[in-house]
């Protein structure tokens, strides 16, 4: 369902379940996320707090109580680490969960939908497309510092909200199942895409292998670091990392790769004309600088070497997921037209192709910037 499918009166009644003491001026669908239904709740006092109401997609996140427990643990840890800052600042730089009137972190309605509320971060921007080196640098700082702040949180405390989320072997097995079933009779449209993917299955499994042998440490990472999941302030300074639903154990290369996927691409994630998909290498360098500045204190040498592998893997895995959803009939990602997931998959594969061509150059940029810091 789409967030435009709810009437204002329905949403108003949901808002009343939460601890807010404000008159409501308006409630409007908000943002461009592919998963949750998001609404901005505007206070009738312009100087008062606004709120963000979300229906959590429980087809994607099967265990919402576990997910919300993760969010409580993670946001509390961040707050503890930054505890010397005043409350007004903490509320700007860390997501604040607004509880229900019966002290819960979420509300379950009569239809079985789960709702939660956050403080809305006013005067912030969330970019689907990055255009300046400053934005890229600030994004790198934000996601790098997010990893650094969580690097001492016991990974056992934060549970998997989507098991095997970035496990490429699992994603490829799902693609194979979708190919075999060909439920929607769409396989005939995707021959070259499937071939491109199958040629790279082994090289794209490297991070998984390095993880299994213990060479790459599992840490608590964000796992969904596309650039619109960091809010920048009106001056384009990093303010707050959002969309914490997939914060769980993983590898740092996943976060690095997913941000780069959305920064380095000169075109949109779903660009129809793949000739427009090129690399903006200065943005890559700017993000890398910001990221390494924050993570140099804990990254191991193997993790540093894994960053380029994540850069190639994340658009690849994203293509596999979009293509699987297309073959299965578009039940996972929100789409805006028939064939949208195929268009997205094609764009991501075009990006992988570009990244392969420029891999050595990108690798050098990572290493040179590492030496500058160390
Ligand atoms: P999804 O999983 O659907 O991407 P997000 O949690 O990322 O959901 O929220 C969707 C969009 O809503 C974000 O990309 C951002 O633009 C906006 N957003 C999310 N949380 C906040 C917040 N606390 N304050 C302001 N805007 C927010
Ligand atoms: C989804 O929720 P959102 O829109 O930030 C997806 C990510 C994908 C992304 C592709 C939980 O992210 O994994 O990379 O779409 N989130 C989930 O745009 O599947
Ligand atoms: Mg999001």
mmCIF file of N, CA, C and O in Angstrom, residues 279-329:
data_model
loop_
_atom_site.group_PDB
_atom_site.id
_atom_site.type_symbol
_atom_site.label_atom_id
_atom_site.label_comp_id
_atom_site.label_asym_id
_atom_site.label_seq_id
_atom_site.Cartn_x
_atom_site.Cartn_y
_atom_site.Cartn_z
ATOM 1 N N UNK A 279 30.593 7.898 -13.708
ATOM 2 C CA UNK A 279 31.075 8.045 -12.328
ATOM 3 C C UNK A 279 31.506 9.473 -12.056
ATOM 4 O O UNK A 279 32.222 10.074 -12.858
ATOM 5 N N UNK A 280 31.078 9.985 -10.922
ATOM 6 C CA UNK A 280 31.574 11.280 -10.468
ATOM 7 C C UNK A 280 32.674 10.995 -9.429
ATOM 8 O O UNK A 280 32.398 10.820 -8.240
ATOM 9 N N UNK A 281 33.907 10.939 -9.926
ATOM 10 C CA UNK A 281 35.002 10.483 -9.062
ATOM 11 C C UNK A 281 35.359 11.500 -7.966
ATOM 12 O O UNK A 281 35.659 11.115 -6.838
ATOM 13 N N UNK A 282 35.289 12.813 -8.227
ATOM 14 C CA UNK A 282 35.533 13.758 -7.121
ATOM 15 C C UNK A 282 34.566 13.551 -5.946
ATOM 16 O O UNK A 282 34.957 13.683 -4.775
ATOM 17 N N UNK A 283 33.321 13.180 -6.239
ATOM 18 C CA UNK A 283 32.389 12.922 -5.129
ATOM 19 C C UNK A 283 32.812 11.666 -4.361
ATOM 20 O O UNK A 283 32.690 11.593 -3.130
ATOM 21 N N UNK A 284 33.317 10.685 -5.080
ATOM 22 C CA UNK A 284 33.806 9.460 -4.432
ATOM 23 C C UNK A 284 34.948 9.816 -3.478
ATOM 24 O O UNK A 284 34.982 9.384 -2.328
ATOM 25 N N UNK A 285 35.874 10.638 -3.961
ATOM 26 C CA UNK A 285 37.028 11.000 -3.129
ATOM 27 C C UNK A 285 36.582 11.789 -1.902
ATOM 28 O O UNK A 285 37.059 11.564 -0.783
ATOM 29 N N UNK A 286 35.639 12.693 -2.106
ATOM 30 C CA UNK A 286 35.169 13.510 -0.971
ATOM 31 C C UNK A 286 34.516 12.621 0.091
ATOM 32 O O UNK A 286 34.769 12.775 1.295
ATOM 33 N N UNK A 287 33.676 11.678 -0.337
ATOM 34 C CA UNK A 287 33.022 10.781 0.633
ATOM 35 C C UNK A 287 34.085 9.963 1.362
ATOM 36 O O UNK A 287 34.050 9.821 2.594
ATOM 37 N N UNK A 288 35.053 9.433 0.579
ATOM 38 C CA UNK A 288 36.106 8.586 1.161
ATOM 39 C C UNK A 288 36.869 9.364 2.239
ATOM 40 O O UNK A 288 37.150 8.837 3.321
ATOM 41 N N UNK A 289 37.202 10.614 1.958
ATOM 42 C CA UNK A 289 37.927 11.448 2.942
ATOM 43 C C UNK A 289 37.132 11.571 4.232
ATOM 44 O O UNK A 289 37.656 11.378 5.331
ATOM 45 N N UNK A 290 35.867 11.929 4.103
ATOM 46 C CA UNK A 290 35.014 12.099 5.290
ATOM 47 C C UNK A 290 34.891 10.802 6.062
ATOM 48 O O UNK A 290 34.978 10.776 7.293
ATOM 49 N N UNK A 291 34.732 9.718 5.337
ATOM 50 C CA UNK A 291 34.528 8.406 5.972
ATOM 51 C C UNK A 291 35.798 7.960 6.716
ATOM 52 O O UNK A 291 35.734 7.559 7.879
ATOM 53 N N UNK A 292 36.956 8.065 6.030
ATOM 54 C CA UNK A 292 38.197 7.579 6.655
ATOM 55 C C UNK A 292 38.594 8.438 7.848
ATOM 56 O O UNK A 292 39.149 7.946 8.838
ATOM 57 N N UNK A 293 38.304 9.712 7.756
ATOM 58 C CA UNK A 293 38.605 10.616 8.879
ATOM 59 C C UNK A 293 37.955 10.104 10.179
ATOM 60 O O UNK A 293 38.530 10.180 11.241
ATOM 61 N N UNK A 294 36.756 9.572 10.066
ATOM 62 C CA UNK A 294 36.029 9.129 11.258
ATOM 63 C C UNK A 294 36.340 7.697 11.660
ATOM 64 O O UNK A 294 36.133 7.314 12.809
ATOM 65 N N UNK A 295 36.786 6.873 10.694
ATOM 66 C CA UNK A 295 36.902 5.437 10.985
ATOM 67 C C UNK A 295 38.350 4.955 11.128
ATOM 68 O O UNK A 295 38.573 3.797 11.496
ATOM 69 N N UNK A 296 39.320 5.861 10.849
ATOM 70 C CA UNK A 296 40.730 5.456 10.868
ATOM 71 C C UNK A 296 41.114 4.820 12.205
ATOM 72 O O UNK A 296 41.957 3.921 12.254
ATOM 73 N N UNK A 297 40.472 5.253 13.281
ATOM 74 C CA UNK A 297 40.829 4.774 14.612
ATOM 75 C C UNK A 297 40.500 3.315 14.863
ATOM 76 O O UNK A 297 41.060 2.701 15.764
ATOM 77 N N UNK A 298 39.605 2.729 14.101
ATOM 78 C CA UNK A 298 39.268 1.332 14.383
ATOM 79 C C UNK A 298 39.336 0.382 13.187
ATOM 80 O O UNK A 298 39.365 -0.826 13.361
ATOM 81 N N UNK A 299 39.391 0.930 11.954
ATOM 82 C CA UNK A 299 39.397 0.046 10.774
ATOM 83 C C UNK A 299 40.665 -0.787 10.718
ATOM 84 O O UNK A 299 41.766 -0.267 10.918
ATOM 85 N N UNK A 300 40.537 -2.082 10.414
ATOM 86 C CA UNK A 300 41.725 -2.916 10.233
ATOM 87 C C UNK A 300 42.200 -2.794 8.778
ATOM 88 O O UNK A 300 41.450 -2.325 7.916
ATOM 89 N N UNK A 301 43.414 -3.260 8.520
ATOM 90 C CA UNK A 301 43.959 -3.232 7.154
ATOM 91 C C UNK A 301 43.056 -4.013 6.198
ATOM 92 O O UNK A 301 42.824 -3.586 5.064
ATOM 93 N N UNK A 302 42.550 -5.158 6.655
ATOM 94 C CA UNK A 302 41.678 -5.969 5.776
ATOM 95 C C UNK A 302 40.380 -5.235 5.495
ATOM 96 O O UNK A 302 39.830 -5.317 4.382
ATOM 97 N N UNK A 303 39.880 -4.534 6.482
ATOM 98 C CA UNK A 303 38.649 -3.774 6.251
ATOM 99 C C UNK A 303 38.892 -2.669 5.223
ATOM 100 O O UNK A 303 38.054 -2.416 4.361
ATOM 101 N N UNK A 304 40.058 -2.017 5.351
ATOM 102 C CA UNK A 304 40.379 -0.965 4.385
ATOM 103 C C UNK A 304 40.376 -1.546 2.968
ATOM 104 O O UNK A 304 39.781 -0.980 2.048
ATOM 105 N N UNK A 305 41.019 -2.717 2.825
ATOM 106 C CA UNK A 305 41.069 -3.348 1.489
ATOM 107 C C UNK A 305 39.692 -3.815 1.011
ATOM 108 O O UNK A 305 39.477 -4.013 -0.180
ATOM 109 N N UNK A 306 38.798 -4.026 1.958
ATOM 110 C CA UNK A 306 37.463 -4.527 1.563
ATOM 111 C C UNK A 306 36.571 -3.411 1.017
ATOM 112 O O UNK A 306 35.529 -3.693 0.422
ATOM 113 N N UNK A 307 36.955 -2.147 1.216
ATOM 114 C CA UNK A 307 36.056 -1.049 0.829
ATOM 115 C C UNK A 307 35.785 -1.045 -0.678
ATOM 116 O O UNK A 307 34.661 -0.819 -1.116
ATOM 117 N N UNK A 308 36.814 -1.316 -1.461
ATOM 118 C CA UNK A 308 36.603 -1.336 -2.914
ATOM 119 C C UNK A 308 35.709 -2.521 -3.304
ATOM 120 O O UNK A 308 34.889 -2.427 -4.228
ATOM 121 N N UNK A 309 35.836 -3.607 -2.571
ATOM 122 C CA UNK A 309 34.990 -4.781 -2.866
ATOM 123 C C UNK A 309 33.521 -4.448 -2.579
ATOM 124 O O UNK A 309 32.625 -4.816 -3.325
ATOM 125 N N UNK A 310 33.294 -3.700 -1.486
ATOM 126 C CA UNK A 310 31.926 -3.279 -1.162
ATOM 127 C C UNK A 310 31.384 -2.326 -2.220
ATOM 128 O O UNK A 310 30.198 -2.339 -2.549
ATOM 129 N N UNK A 311 32.276 -1.505 -2.771
ATOM 130 C CA UNK A 311 31.871 -0.538 -3.796
ATOM 131 C C UNK A 311 31.298 -1.259 -5.024
ATOM 132 O O UNK A 311 30.331 -0.806 -5.634
ATOM 133 N N UNK A 312 31.904 -2.388 -5.375
ATOM 134 C CA UNK A 312 31.383 -3.161 -6.514
ATOM 135 C C UNK A 312 30.186 -4.011 -6.116
ATOM 136 O O UNK A 312 29.235 -4.183 -6.873
ATOM 137 N N UNK A 313 30.248 -4.553 -4.893
ATOM 138 C CA UNK A 313 29.190 -5.485 -4.478
ATOM 139 C C UNK A 313 27.821 -4.829 -4.318
ATOM 140 O O UNK A 313 26.805 -5.401 -4.710
ATOM 141 N N UNK A 314 27.778 -3.640 -3.721
ATOM 142 C CA UNK A 314 26.461 -3.108 -3.346
ATOM 143 C C UNK A 314 25.547 -2.786 -4.542
ATOM 144 O O UNK A 314 24.377 -3.173 -4.526
ATOM 145 N N UNK A 315 26.065 -2.144 -5.619
ATOM 146 C CA UNK A 315 25.163 -1.986 -6.765
ATOM 147 C C UNK A 315 24.796 -3.329 -7.396
ATOM 148 O O UNK A 315 23.692 -3.508 -7.907
ATOM 149 N N UNK A 316 25.723 -4.278 -7.321
ATOM 150 C CA UNK A 316 25.451 -5.612 -7.879
ATOM 151 C C UNK A 316 24.331 -6.303 -7.096
ATOM 152 O O UNK A 316 23.356 -6.785 -7.661
ATOM 153 N N UNK A 317 24.451 -6.299 -5.777
ATOM 154 C CA UNK A 317 23.443 -6.983 -4.956
ATOM 155 C C UNK A 317 22.092 -6.269 -5.099
ATOM 156 O O UNK A 317 21.034 -6.884 -5.133
ATOM 157 N N UNK A 318 22.164 -4.944 -5.238
ATOM 158 C CA UNK A 318 20.930 -4.176 -5.408
ATOM 159 C C UNK A 318 20.254 -4.551 -6.725
ATOM 160 O O UNK A 318 19.032 -4.709 -6.782
ATOM 161 N N UNK A 319 21.056 -4.757 -7.771
ATOM 162 C CA UNK A 319 20.505 -5.187 -9.067
ATOM 163 C C UNK A 319 19.864 -6.566 -8.929
ATOM 164 O O UNK A 319 18.775 -6.811 -9.454
ATOM 165 N N UNK A 320 20.542 -7.452 -8.208
ATOM 166 C CA UNK A 320 19.999 -8.804 -8.007
ATOM 167 C C UNK A 320 18.650 -8.710 -7.296
ATOM 168 O O UNK A 320 17.677 -9.372 -7.671
ATOM 169 N N UNK A 321 18.563 -7.846 -6.286
ATOM 170 C CA UNK A 321 17.308 -7.713 -5.526
ATOM 171 C C UNK A 321 16.203 -7.079 -6.374
ATOM 172 O O UNK A 321 15.050 -7.509 -6.339
ATOM 173 N N UNK A 322 16.535 -6.041 -7.153
ATOM 174 C CA UNK A 322 15.514 -5.413 -8.008
ATOM 175 C C UNK A 322 15.022 -6.409 -9.065
ATOM 176 O O UNK A 322 13.823 -6.505 -9.340
ATOM 177 N N UNK A 323 15.972 -7.158 -9.634
ATOM 178 C CA UNK A 323 15.602 -8.098 -10.691
ATOM 179 C C UNK A 323 14.736 -9.232 -10.127
ATOM 180 O O UNK A 323 13.748 -9.641 -10.758
ATOM 181 N N UNK A 324 15.089 -9.701 -8.938
ATOM 182 C CA UNK A 324 14.290 -10.761 -8.296
ATOM 183 C C UNK A 324 12.877 -10.250 -8.059
ATOM 184 O O UNK A 324 11.890 -10.943 -8.350
ATOM 185 N N UNK A 325 12.761 -9.028 -7.568
ATOM 186 C CA UNK A 325 11.438 -8.466 -7.278
ATOM 187 C C UNK A 325 10.630 -8.313 -8.582
ATOM 188 O O UNK A 325 9.432 -8.595 -8.616
ATOM 189 N N UNK A 326 11.314 -7.909 -9.638
ATOM 190 C CA UNK A 326 10.637 -7.800 -10.948
ATOM 191 C C UNK A 326 10.090 -9.163 -11.374
ATOM 192 O O UNK A 326 8.918 -9.294 -11.736
ATOM 193 N N UNK A 327 10.944 -10.190 -11.274
ATOM 194 C CA UNK A 327 10.506 -11.528 -11.716
ATOM 195 C C UNK A 327 9.389 -12.068 -10.833
ATOM 196 O O UNK A 327 8.514 -12.795 -11.286
ATOM 197 N N UNK A 328 9.413 -11.695 -9.556
ATOM 198 C CA UNK A 328 8.403 -12.216 -8.626
ATOM 199 C C UNK A 328 7.101 -11.407 -8.636
ATOM 200 O O UNK A 328 6.156 -11.749 -7.934
ATOM 201 N N UNK A 329 7.074 -10.307 -9.371
ATOM 202 C CA UNK A 329 5.829 -9.532 -9.462
ATOM 203 C C UNK A 329 5.788 -8.307 -8.573
ATOM 204 O O UNK A 329 4.710 -7.861 -8.179
#
